[in-house]
């Protein structure tokens, strides 16, 4: 059960943080100094707003944390929201950072002899089994997914599978592993994600923060 | 050991409810139905299993994928285990009770079974407690069930309740007025609206993006949402729906000033059979929804069904939101206690547990049975409770 009086904002660790922090600052949220210490084991941080705490978690976990109401709002990639596909999460605002794409890729030589129309079943290595299954099911192909949490691009050369579904931004990693993009599934960017129950039971506070983030997106873009 | 462990395993989403939780759940359930009966909602009890076509026909189609099915060896027909009780109540109202005066008020409490739980509520079997009012199209009927649900939840000790009101007919009305086939683009619109994804709606382009975008912007506290919706140019049937919603909102704000209201005109989830104002109940600090309901057409009469509205509380969610139930006081009667005294004490309301032998010293045995009191020489004495390792 969740009885936190404070609002909790979940932010993703890692590289994406550099893109997100300017927005967070623009909104007027300043986390305590420990937030920026790389060696810190702390996971929850106070901010200059007494009613708001920040937590730092892996970007893939943010959707789960918000769906269960453990955090009220957060920054999540649209890839993660698509994969999790929860009815308990609202994603009202595109933050216009963290742009990349989810694509299907396969080895170059396979492209030449492959006829996608004849597929009834494909085996695919991916971090996104749900997105992959839905995407292929929509065109009548059954996707058997091998779930990997990283280094997905290496799977075809190891004979684990022939194709992968993964994020690309520049395409350099694909190229380095002899893969080519054959299909784009979706464009990805970071979204402001909101817990549904919180958006109903604390609607004034939540709309206030959405408004501030919206202004920040416009200001940073300008 | 492994043998016992294997036998203890239950299928996903099913649980044994143990003491004291089972008794607490039963008290809450009966308390709710009793409260509904004070408003004149008479209790009915439909069966657990019905012919499949009854359960999933018409408005039941929405729950078809959630229905467990089995073959009836007697009739050789397919049966479904009810995934929801509302449709059963509608069936009763429009068949066996078709001649009763309208509006007909009915209440119910019972277990339902679903093929899948959700991530927030993994239960596949849970209890529904609800009430339906059949035969009235007026906003007063909607307000009555919402206020009754509110009072019932508040009466259980839940504070800071919010009701989120919806109007799932509005989006189809707007699309129809724009000449857009909702069946065609529904798969793109619905997820975007349910996620409040303004970017995806804007990407639709044209008049539909503008109209739906305006609806998205209106989502929020009831007062500001209604103001925003009133400023929009709506098709006639949309405007009628909005007026109905507005009437419901003002009736509720008069009836229950303490109930927070939000309006969400774009929410269309699990409401596929609703034909007017819908609502969902939330409590501050509890996870997910406590109950929901809304307007629908009961049965398939010559005029296309009777106007009806109702609500269902999800007992598992309500119980989770409540503070733990008070443990009742239990009295231990040592072996050889007078049975007349025991009867008298039970009539006075005590839970009185009779010792069958003297294998343990009386006070120790009392503690082992979780008793708070013990009878010594016809006198009730309090004992210090045992440390329970849970």
Coordinates of C-alpha atoms in Angstrom, one line a residue:
Chain A
X1 CA 0.0 0.0 0.0
X2 CA 1.1 3.5 -0.8
X3 CA 0.6 6.1 1.9
X4 CA 3.3 8.5 0.9
X5 CA 2.3 12.1 1.5
X6 CA 5.2 13.2 -0.7
X7 CA 5.1 13.1 -4.4
X8 CA 7.9 10.9 -5.9
X9 CA 9.5 11.6 -9.2
X10 CA 11.4 8.7 -10.8
X11 CA 14.4 9.6 -13.0
X12 CA 16.4 7.2 -15.1
X13 CA 20.1 6.5 -14.3
X14 CA 22.7 6.5 -17.0
X15 CA 23.4 8.6 -20.1
X16 CA 19.8 9.7 -20.5
X17 CA 20.2 11.7 -17.3
X18 CA 22.3 14.3 -19.0
X19 CA 19.5 15.0 -21.4
X20 CA 16.8 15.0 -18.7
X21 CA 18.5 17.2 -16.1
X22 CA 18.2 20.5 -18.0
X23 CA 14.5 20.0 -18.1
X24 CA 14.3 19.0 -14.4
X25 CA 16.3 22.2 -13.5
X26 CA 14.1 24.3 -15.8
X27 CA 11.0 23.0 -13.9
X28 CA 12.7 24.3 -10.7
X29 CA 13.6 21.0 -9.1
X30 CA 17.0 20.9 -7.5
X31 CA 17.9 17.5 -5.9
X32 CA 20.1 17.4 -2.9
X33 CA 23.9 17.2 -3.6
X34 CA 24.2 13.5 -3.0
X35 CA 22.1 12.9 -6.1
X36 CA 25.1 14.0 -8.2
X37 CA 27.8 12.0 -6.4
X38 CA 28.7 9.1 -8.5
X39 CA 29.8 6.8 -5.7
X40 CA 26.6 7.3 -3.7
X41 CA 24.6 4.3 -2.7
X42 CA 21.6 6.5 -1.9
X43 CA 18.6 5.9 -4.1
X44 CA 16.1 8.4 -2.8
X45 CA 16.8 12.1 -2.6
X46 CA 15.2 15.2 -1.1
X47 CA 14.8 18.2 -3.4
X48 CA 14.3 22.0 -2.8
X49 CA 10.6 21.2 -2.8
X50 CA 9.6 19.8 0.6
X51 CA 6.7 17.9 -1.0
X52 CA 8.8 16.2 -3.7
X53 CA 11.4 13.5 -3.5
X54 CA 13.4 12.1 -6.4
X55 CA 14.4 8.5 -6.9
X56 CA 17.0 7.2 -9.4
X57 CA 16.3 3.8 -11.0
X58 CA 17.1 1.9 -14.1
X59 CA 15.1 3.2 -17.0
X60 CA 13.5 -0.2 -17.7
X61 CA 12.1 -0.3 -14.2
X62 CA 10.5 3.1 -14.3
X63 CA 7.3 1.9 -16.0
X64 CA 6.8 -0.8 -13.4
X65 CA 7.5 1.5 -10.5
X66 CA 5.0 4.1 -11.8
X67 CA 2.3 1.5 -12.7
X68 CA 2.3 0.2 -9.1
X69 CA 2.2 3.8 -7.7
X70 CA 5.6 3.5 -6.0
X71 CA 6.4 6.7 -7.8
X72 CA 3.8 9.2 -8.9
X73 CA 5.5 10.6 -11.9
X74 CA 8.7 9.9 -13.8
X75 CA 10.6 10.1 -17.0
X76 CA 10.3 7.0 -19.1
X77 CA 11.3 6.1 -22.7
X78 CA 8.4 5.5 -25.0
X79 CA 10.0 2.1 -25.8
X80 CA 9.7 1.0 -22.1
X81 CA 6.1 2.3 -22.0
X82 CA 5.3 0.4 -25.2
X83 CA 6.9 -2.8 -23.9
X84 CA 5.1 -2.6 -20.5
X85 CA 1.8 -1.3 -22.0
X86 CA 0.1 -0.7 -18.7
X87 CA -3.3 0.8 -18.3
X88 CA -2.2 2.4 -15.1
X89 CA 0.3 4.8 -16.7
X90 CA -0.5 8.0 -18.5
X91 CA 2.1 9.5 -20.8
X92 CA 0.8 13.0 -21.4
X93 CA 3.9 14.8 -22.5
X94 CA 6.7 14.1 -25.0
X95 CA 9.9 15.5 -23.4
X96 CA 11.6 15.7 -26.8
X97 CA 14.8 14.1 -25.5
X98 CA 16.4 10.7 -25.8
X99 CA 15.4 10.3 -29.4
X100 CA 16.1 6.9 -31.1
X101 CA 14.2 4.2 -32.9
X102 CA 13.2 0.5 -32.4
X103 CA 14.1 -1.5 -35.5
X104 CA 14.3 -5.0 -36.8
X105 CA 17.8 -5.8 -38.0
X106 CA 19.4 -8.8 -39.6
X107 CA 22.8 -9.8 -41.1
X108 CA 23.5 -8.3 -44.6
X109 CA 23.7 -11.7 -46.4
X110 CA 20.3 -12.7 -45.0
X111 CA 18.7 -9.6 -46.5
X112 CA 19.6 -10.8 -50.0
X113 CA 17.9 -14.2 -49.9
X114 CA 15.1 -13.4 -47.5
X115 CA 11.4 -13.1 -48.5
X116 CA 9.4 -11.8 -45.5
X117 CA 6.1 -12.7 -47.1
X118 CA 6.9 -16.4 -46.6
X119 CA 7.5 -16.1 -42.9
X120 CA 5.3 -18.0 -40.5
X121 CA 7.7 -18.0 -37.6
X122 CA 10.8 -16.0 -36.7
X123 CA 13.2 -16.2 -33.9
X124 CA 14.4 -12.9 -32.6
X125 CA 16.8 -11.8 -29.9
X126 CA 15.5 -8.6 -28.1
X127 CA 15.1 -6.7 -24.9
X128 CA 11.5 -6.1 -26.0
X129 CA 9.7 -9.4 -26.3
X130 CA 6.2 -7.8 -26.0
X131 CA 6.8 -5.1 -28.6
X132 CA 8.3 -7.8 -30.9
X133 CA 5.5 -10.3 -30.5
X134 CA 2.8 -7.6 -31.1
X135 CA 4.6 -6.2 -34.1
X136 CA 5.0 -9.6 -35.9
X137 CA 1.5 -10.8 -34.8
X138 CA 0.0 -7.8 -36.5
X139 CA 1.3 -9.2 -39.8
X140 CA 0.5 -12.8 -39.1
X141 CA 3.9 -13.9 -38.1
X142 CA 4.6 -15.7 -34.8
X143 CA 7.7 -14.3 -33.1
X144 CA 9.7 -16.6 -30.8
X145 CA 11.7 -14.1 -28.6
X146 CA 15.0 -14.8 -26.9
X147 CA 15.1 -12.2 -24.2
X148 CA 18.5 -10.6 -23.7
X149 CA 19.3 -7.7 -21.5
X150 CA 22.2 -6.3 -23.4
X151 CA 24.6 -6.9 -26.3
X152 CA 21.7 -8.0 -28.4
X153 CA 23.6 -7.2 -31.6
X154 CA 25.9 -10.1 -31.1
X155 CA 23.2 -12.7 -31.0
X156 CA 23.0 -13.4 -34.8
X157 CA 26.8 -14.0 -35.2
X158 CA 26.6 -16.4 -32.3
X159 CA 23.9 -18.3 -34.0
X160 CA 21.3 -17.6 -31.3
X161 CA 18.9 -16.3 -33.8
X162 CA 18.8 -14.7 -37.3
X163 CA 17.2 -11.4 -36.4
X164 CA 17.1 -8.8 -33.6
X165 CA 14.8 -6.1 -32.5
X166 CA 16.7 -3.3 -30.7
X167 CA 17.1 0.4 -30.2
X168 CA 19.3 2.3 -32.6
X169 CA 20.3 6.0 -32.6
X170 CA 23.2 6.3 -35.0
X171 CA 23.3 2.8 -36.4
X172 CA 27.0 2.4 -35.6
X173 CA 26.6 -0.6 -33.4
X174 CA 24.5 -2.4 -36.0
X175 CA 27.1 -1.7 -38.7
X176 CA 30.0 -2.9 -36.5
X177 CA 28.2 -6.2 -36.1
X178 CA 27.4 -6.7 -39.7
X179 CA 23.7 -6.0 -39.3
X180 CA 21.4 -3.9 -41.4
X181 CA 18.1 -2.3 -40.4
X182 CA 15.2 -3.9 -42.4
X183 CA 12.2 -2.3 -40.7
X184 CA 11.4 0.5 -38.2
X185 CA 8.9 -0.5 -35.5
X186 CA 8.6 2.9 -33.7
X187 CA 10.3 6.2 -33.0
X188 CA 11.3 6.6 -29.4
X189 CA 11.6 9.6 -27.1
X190 CA 11.4 10.2 -23.4
X191 CA 7.9 10.9 -22.0
X192 CA 6.6 12.3 -18.7
X193 CA 4.8 9.3 -17.3
X194 CA 2.1 9.6 -14.6
X195 CA 0.5 7.0 -12.3
X196 CA -3.2 6.9 -13.1
X197 CA -4.5 6.8 -9.6
X198 CA -2.3 9.7 -8.5
X199 CA -3.5 11.7 -11.5
X200 CA -7.1 11.3 -10.2
X201 CA -6.6 11.5 -6.5
X202 CA -4.1 14.4 -6.6
X203 CA -5.1 15.9 -9.9
X204 CA -4.3 19.6 -9.0
X205 CA -0.7 18.8 -7.9
X206 CA -0.1 16.5 -10.9
X207 CA -1.5 18.9 -13.5
X208 CA 0.6 21.6 -12.0
X209 CA 3.8 19.6 -12.6
X210 CA 2.7 18.5 -16.1
X211 CA 2.2 22.2 -16.9
X212 CA 5.7 23.1 -15.6
X213 CA 7.3 20.3 -17.6
X214 CA 5.4 21.4 -20.7
X215 CA 6.7 25.0 -20.3
X216 CA 10.2 23.6 -19.8
X217 CA 10.1 21.5 -23.0
X218 CA 9.1 24.6 -24.9
X219 CA 11.7 26.8 -23.2
X220 CA 14.5 24.3 -23.8
X221 CA 13.5 23.8 -27.5
X222 CA 13.4 27.5 -28.1
Chain B
X1 CA 7.8 -31.8 3.1
X2 CA 8.0 -31.5 -0.6
X3 CA 4.7 -33.4 -0.8
X4 CA 3.0 -30.9 1.5
X5 CA 4.5 -28.0 -0.4
X6 CA 3.2 -29.4 -3.7
X7 CA -0.2 -29.7 -2.3
X8 CA -0.1 -26.1 -1.0
X9 CA 0.5 -24.6 -4.4
X10 CA -2.5 -23.0 -6.0
X11 CA -2.9 -21.9 -9.6
X12 CA -1.8 -18.3 -10.3
X13 CA -4.3 -15.6 -9.1
X14 CA -6.1 -17.9 -6.6
X15 CA -5.6 -17.7 -2.8
X16 CA -6.8 -19.3 0.4
X17 CA -8.1 -16.6 2.7
X18 CA -7.3 -17.5 6.3
X19 CA -8.3 -16.2 9.7
X20 CA -8.8 -13.5 10.6
X21 CA -8.9 -12.1 7.1
X22 CA -11.7 -14.3 5.9
X23 CA -14.0 -13.2 8.7
X24 CA -13.1 -9.6 8.1
X25 CA -13.8 -9.9 4.4
X26 CA -17.2 -11.4 5.1
X27 CA -18.1 -8.6 7.6
X28 CA -17.1 -6.0 5.1
X29 CA -19.1 -7.7 2.3
X30 CA -22.3 -8.1 4.4
X31 CA -21.9 -4.5 5.7
X32 CA -21.9 -3.2 2.2
X33 CA -24.9 -5.2 1.0
X34 CA -26.8 -4.2 4.1
X35 CA -26.0 -0.5 3.4
X36 CA -27.4 -0.9 -0.1
X37 CA -30.5 -2.5 1.3
X38 CA -31.1 0.7 3.3
X39 CA -31.6 2.5 0.0
X40 CA -34.1 -0.1 -1.1
X41 CA -31.8 -2.3 -3.2
X42 CA -33.1 -5.8 -2.8
X43 CA -30.6 -8.6 -3.0
X44 CA -30.5 -11.2 -5.7
X45 CA -28.2 -14.2 -6.2
X46 CA -27.5 -15.4 -9.7
X47 CA -25.7 -18.7 -10.3
X48 CA -21.9 -19.0 -10.7
X49 CA -22.2 -20.6 -14.1
X50 CA -24.5 -19.9 -17.0
X51 CA -24.9 -20.8 -20.7
X52 CA -22.0 -19.1 -22.4
X53 CA -24.2 -17.3 -25.0
X54 CA -26.1 -15.6 -22.1
X55 CA -22.9 -14.3 -20.5
X56 CA -21.1 -13.1 -23.6
X57 CA -23.9 -12.0 -25.9
X58 CA -24.5 -8.3 -26.6
X59 CA -22.9 -6.2 -23.9
X60 CA -21.1 -9.2 -22.6
X61 CA -18.8 -9.4 -25.6
X62 CA -16.4 -7.1 -23.8
X63 CA -15.7 -9.8 -21.2
X64 CA -15.7 -12.8 -23.5
X65 CA -11.9 -13.1 -23.5
X66 CA -12.0 -13.1 -19.7
X67 CA -14.5 -15.9 -19.4
X68 CA -13.6 -19.5 -18.3
X69 CA -15.6 -22.0 -20.2
X70 CA -16.6 -25.6 -19.6
X71 CA -18.8 -28.1 -21.4
X72 CA -22.0 -29.1 -19.6
X73 CA -22.3 -32.9 -19.9
X74 CA -26.1 -32.6 -19.3
X75 CA -27.2 -30.1 -21.8
X76 CA -24.2 -30.6 -24.1
X77 CA -23.9 -26.8 -24.3
X78 CA -21.0 -24.6 -23.5
X79 CA -21.1 -22.9 -20.1
X80 CA -19.2 -19.9 -18.9
X81 CA -18.1 -19.0 -15.3
X82 CA -19.2 -15.4 -14.7
X83 CA -16.4 -12.9 -15.1
X84 CA -18.7 -10.1 -13.9
X85 CA -22.1 -10.0 -12.3
X86 CA -23.7 -6.9 -13.8
X87 CA -24.9 -8.7 -16.9
X88 CA -26.5 -11.4 -14.8
X89 CA -28.4 -8.7 -12.8
X90 CA -29.5 -7.1 -16.1
X91 CA -30.7 -10.5 -17.3
X92 CA -32.7 -11.1 -14.1
X93 CA -34.2 -7.6 -14.2
X94 CA -35.4 -7.9 -17.8
X95 CA -36.7 -11.5 -17.7
X96 CA -37.9 -12.9 -14.4
X97 CA -38.4 -9.4 -12.9
X98 CA -39.7 -7.8 -16.0
X99 CA -43.1 -7.1 -14.5
X100 CA -41.8 -5.5 -11.3
X101 CA -42.4 -1.7 -11.1
X102 CA -39.6 0.5 -12.3
X103 CA -37.1 1.8 -11.3
X104 CA -36.0 -1.6 -10.1
X105 CA -33.3 -1.6 -7.5
X106 CA -31.2 -4.7 -7.0
X107 CA -28.0 -5.5 -5.1
X108 CA -25.6 -8.5 -5.1
X109 CA -22.4 -9.9 -3.7
X110 CA -20.6 -12.8 -5.1
X111 CA -17.4 -14.3 -6.4
X112 CA -16.3 -13.9 -10.1
X113 CA -13.6 -15.7 -12.0
X114 CA -11.4 -14.2 -14.8
X115 CA -9.0 -15.8 -17.2
X116 CA -6.3 -13.2 -16.3
X117 CA -5.6 -10.9 -13.5
X118 CA -4.0 -7.5 -14.1
X119 CA -0.6 -6.4 -12.9
X120 CA -2.1 -4.3 -10.1
X121 CA -4.7 -6.9 -9.1
X122 CA -3.4 -10.3 -10.0
X123 CA -6.4 -12.0 -8.4
X124 CA -8.3 -14.2 -10.9
X125 CA -11.1 -14.9 -8.4
X126 CA -12.4 -12.0 -6.3
X127 CA -15.7 -10.8 -4.9
X128 CA -17.9 -8.1 -6.4
X129 CA -20.4 -6.2 -4.3
X130 CA -22.7 -4.0 -6.3
X131 CA -26.0 -2.4 -6.9
X132 CA -28.0 -1.7 -10.1
X133 CA -30.9 0.6 -10.8
X134 CA -32.9 -0.5 -13.9
X135 CA -35.5 1.5 -15.7
X136 CA -34.5 5.1 -15.1
X137 CA -32.7 7.4 -17.5
X138 CA -32.4 10.3 -15.1
X139 CA -29.2 11.8 -13.7
X140 CA -30.7 11.3 -10.3
X141 CA -30.3 7.6 -10.7
X142 CA -26.6 8.0 -11.6
X143 CA -26.1 10.3 -8.7
X144 CA -27.8 7.9 -6.3
X145 CA -25.5 4.9 -7.0
X146 CA -22.4 7.1 -6.9
X147 CA -23.4 8.7 -3.6
X148 CA -24.3 5.3 -2.2
X149 CA -20.9 3.9 -3.2
X150 CA -19.2 6.9 -1.7
X151 CA -21.2 6.6 1.6
X152 CA -20.5 2.9 1.7
X153 CA -16.7 3.4 1.3
X154 CA -16.6 6.4 3.6
X155 CA -18.6 4.3 6.2
X156 CA -15.8 1.7 6.1
X157 CA -13.3 4.3 7.1
X158 CA -11.9 5.3 3.8
X159 CA -11.0 9.0 3.6
X160 CA -10.0 11.2 0.7
X161 CA -12.1 9.5 -1.9
X162 CA -12.2 10.6 -5.6
X163 CA -14.7 9.7 -8.2
X164 CA -13.5 10.0 -11.8
X165 CA -16.4 10.6 -14.2
X166 CA -16.3 9.6 -17.8
X167 CA -18.4 9.9 -20.9
X168 CA -17.3 7.1 -23.3
X169 CA -20.0 8.1 -25.8
X170 CA -18.4 11.5 -26.5
X171 CA -15.4 10.3 -28.6
X172 CA -17.6 8.1 -30.9
X173 CA -20.1 11.0 -31.3
X174 CA -17.3 13.4 -32.3
X175 CA -15.8 11.0 -34.7
X176 CA -19.2 10.3 -36.3
X177 CA -19.8 14.0 -36.7
X178 CA -16.5 14.3 -38.4
X179 CA -17.4 11.4 -40.7
X180 CA -14.6 9.2 -39.2
X181 CA -15.0 5.5 -38.9
X182 CA -14.0 4.7 -35.4
X183 CA -13.6 1.0 -36.2
X184 CA -10.9 1.9 -38.7
X185 CA -8.8 4.2 -36.6
X186 CA -9.9 3.0 -33.1
X187 CA -6.8 0.9 -32.7
X188 CA -4.7 4.0 -33.0
X189 CA -6.9 6.4 -31.1
X190 CA -7.9 4.3 -28.1
X191 CA -4.3 3.5 -26.7
X192 CA -3.4 7.2 -27.3
X193 CA -6.5 8.4 -25.4
X194 CA -6.1 5.9 -22.6
X195 CA -2.5 7.0 -22.1
X196 CA -3.4 10.7 -22.5
X197 CA -0.7 10.8 -25.2
X198 CA -1.2 14.2 -26.6
X199 CA 1.7 13.7 -29.1
X200 CA 0.1 10.7 -30.7
X201 CA -3.3 12.5 -30.9
X202 CA -1.7 15.6 -32.5
X203 CA 0.0 13.2 -35.0
X204 CA -3.4 12.1 -36.3
X205 CA -3.7 15.6 -37.9
X206 CA -6.8 17.4 -39.1
X207 CA -10.1 18.0 -37.4
X208 CA -10.0 14.8 -35.4
X209 CA -6.6 15.7 -33.8
X210 CA -8.0 19.2 -32.9
X211 CA -11.3 17.9 -31.4
X212 CA -9.7 15.0 -29.5
X213 CA -6.8 17.2 -28.4
X214 CA -9.3 19.6 -26.9
X215 CA -11.0 16.7 -25.0
X216 CA -7.6 15.7 -23.7
X217 CA -6.9 19.2 -22.4
X218 CA -10.2 19.1 -20.5
X219 CA -9.2 16.1 -18.4
X220 CA -8.9 17.1 -14.7
X221 CA -10.9 18.4 -11.7
X222 CA -14.6 18.4 -12.5
X223 CA -15.2 22.2 -12.3
X224 CA -12.5 23.2 -14.8
X225 CA -13.1 20.1 -17.0
X226 CA -16.8 21.0 -17.4
X227 CA -16.0 24.6 -18.1
X228 CA -13.6 23.5 -20.9
X229 CA -16.1 21.0 -22.3
X230 CA -18.8 23.6 -22.4
X231 CA -16.6 25.8 -24.5
X232 CA -16.3 23.2 -27.2
X233 CA -18.6 22.9 -30.3
X234 CA -20.0 19.4 -29.8
X235 CA -22.4 17.4 -32.0
X236 CA -26.0 17.2 -30.7
X237 CA -25.8 13.8 -29.1
X238 CA -22.5 14.8 -27.5
X239 CA -24.0 17.9 -26.0
X240 CA -26.9 15.8 -24.6
X241 CA -24.4 13.5 -22.9
X242 CA -22.5 16.4 -21.5
X243 CA -25.6 18.0 -20.0
X244 CA -26.4 14.7 -18.3
X245 CA -22.8 14.6 -16.9
X246 CA -23.2 18.1 -15.7
X247 CA -26.4 17.3 -13.9
X248 CA -24.8 14.3 -12.2
X249 CA -21.8 16.5 -11.1
X250 CA -24.1 19.1 -9.5
X251 CA -26.2 16.4 -7.8
X252 CA -23.1 14.8 -6.3
X253 CA -21.5 18.1 -5.2
X254 CA -24.7 18.9 -3.3
X255 CA -25.0 15.4 -1.9
X256 CA -21.4 14.8 -0.9
X257 CA -19.3 17.9 -0.7
X258 CA -16.4 15.8 0.7
X259 CA -16.1 13.7 -2.5
X260 CA -13.5 14.9 -4.9
X261 CA -14.6 14.8 -8.5
X262 CA -12.5 14.6 -11.7
X263 CA -13.8 14.4 -15.2
X264 CA -12.1 12.3 -17.9
X265 CA -14.1 12.5 -21.2
X266 CA -11.6 10.3 -23.1
X267 CA -11.3 7.3 -20.9
X268 CA -12.6 4.2 -22.8
X269 CA -11.5 1.1 -21.0
X270 CA -13.5 -1.9 -20.1
X271 CA -16.5 0.4 -20.6
X272 CA -17.3 -1.0 -24.0
X273 CA -20.9 -1.6 -23.1
X274 CA -21.6 1.7 -21.5
X275 CA -24.0 4.1 -23.1
X276 CA -23.6 7.2 -20.9
X277 CA -21.9 8.6 -17.8
X278 CA -19.4 6.2 -16.2
X279 CA -17.4 6.5 -13.1
X280 CA -14.4 5.0 -11.2
X281 CA -13.7 5.3 -7.5
X282 CA -10.3 5.9 -6.0
X283 CA -8.9 6.5 -2.5
X284 CA -5.9 8.6 -1.8
X285 CA -2.9 6.4 -1.1
X286 CA -4.5 3.2 -2.3
X287 CA -3.3 1.4 -5.4
X288 CA -5.6 1.3 -8.3
X289 CA -9.4 1.5 -8.5
X290 CA -11.8 0.4 -5.8
X291 CA -14.9 0.1 -7.9
X292 CA -16.6 1.4 -11.0
X293 CA -19.9 1.6 -12.8
X294 CA -21.9 3.5 -15.3
X295 CA -24.9 3.7 -17.6
X296 CA -25.8 0.8 -19.9
X297 CA -28.9 -0.7 -21.6
X298 CA -30.3 -3.8 -19.8
X299 CA -31.6 -6.6 -21.9
X300 CA -32.7 -6.5 -25.5
X301 CA -36.4 -5.5 -25.2
X302 CA -38.5 -4.3 -28.1
X303 CA -37.3 -0.8 -27.5
X304 CA -33.7 -1.9 -27.5
X305 CA -33.2 -2.4 -23.8
X306 CA -34.0 -0.5 -20.6
X307 CA -31.9 2.4 -19.4
X308 CA -29.9 1.3 -16.4
X309 CA -27.0 2.3 -14.2
X310 CA -25.1 0.6 -11.4
X311 CA -21.8 0.2 -9.7
X312 CA -19.5 -2.6 -8.6
X313 CA -17.0 -2.5 -5.8
X314 CA -14.0 -4.8 -6.0
X315 CA -13.9 -6.3 -2.6
X316 CA -10.2 -7.3 -2.8
X317 CA -9.2 -3.7 -3.7
X318 CA -11.4 -2.3 -1.0
X319 CA -10.0 -4.6 1.7
X320 CA -6.4 -3.7 0.7
X321 CA -7.2 0.0 1.0
X322 CA -8.7 -0.5 4.5
X323 CA -6.8 -0.4 7.8
X324 CA -6.5 -3.9 9.2
X325 CA -9.7 -5.1 11.0
X326 CA -9.9 -5.0 14.7
X327 CA -9.3 -8.4 16.2
X328 CA -12.3 -9.5 18.2
X329 CA -11.9 -10.4 21.9
X330 CA -11.9 -14.1 22.6
X331 CA -12.6 -15.7 25.9
X332 CA -11.1 -19.0 27.0
X333 CA -13.3 -21.3 29.1
X334 CA -11.1 -23.8 31.1
X335 CA -12.1 -27.5 31.0
X336 CA -15.1 -28.2 33.1
X337 CA -16.6 -24.7 32.8
X338 CA -20.4 -24.5 33.3
X339 CA -22.1 -24.9 29.9
X340 CA -25.0 -22.5 30.9
X341 CA -22.5 -19.8 31.7
X342 CA -20.8 -20.4 28.3
X343 CA -24.2 -20.1 26.5
X344 CA -25.0 -16.9 28.4
X345 CA -21.6 -15.4 27.5
X346 CA -22.0 -16.2 23.8
X347 CA -25.4 -14.6 23.8
X348 CA -23.8 -11.5 25.3
X349 CA -21.5 -11.5 22.2
X350 CA -18.3 -13.1 23.4
X351 CA -16.4 -15.5 21.3
X352 CA -16.1 -18.2 24.0
X353 CA -13.8 -21.2 23.4
X354 CA -14.3 -24.2 25.5
X355 CA -11.2 -26.3 26.5
X356 CA -11.7 -29.9 25.8
X357 CA -9.0 -31.2 28.2
X358 CA -6.4 -30.0 30.7
X359 CA -3.3 -31.0 28.7
X360 CA -1.9 -27.5 29.1
X361 CA -2.3 -25.1 32.1
X362 CA -5.4 -23.0 31.4
X363 CA -3.7 -19.7 30.8
X364 CA -1.1 -21.2 28.5
X365 CA -3.8 -22.9 26.5
X366 CA -5.8 -19.6 26.3
X367 CA -2.8 -17.9 24.8
X368 CA -2.3 -20.7 22.3
X369 CA -5.8 -20.2 21.1
X370 CA -5.3 -16.5 20.7
X371 CA -7.6 -15.6 23.6
X372 CA -7.6 -12.2 25.2
X373 CA -9.6 -13.2 28.2
X374 CA -10.0 -16.2 30.5
X375 CA -12.8 -17.3 32.8
X376 CA -11.6 -17.9 36.3
X377 CA -14.2 -18.7 39.0
X378 CA -17.0 -17.2 36.9
X379 CA -15.0 -14.0 36.5
X380 CA -13.6 -12.7 33.2
X381 CA -10.0 -11.7 33.4
X382 CA -7.8 -10.1 30.8
X383 CA -4.6 -12.0 30.0
X384 CA -1.4 -10.7 28.4
X385 CA -1.4 -11.7 24.8
X386 CA 1.1 -14.3 23.5
X387 CA 3.9 -13.1 21.2
X388 CA 2.9 -14.2 17.8
X389 CA 5.6 -15.0 15.4
X390 CA 4.1 -14.2 12.0

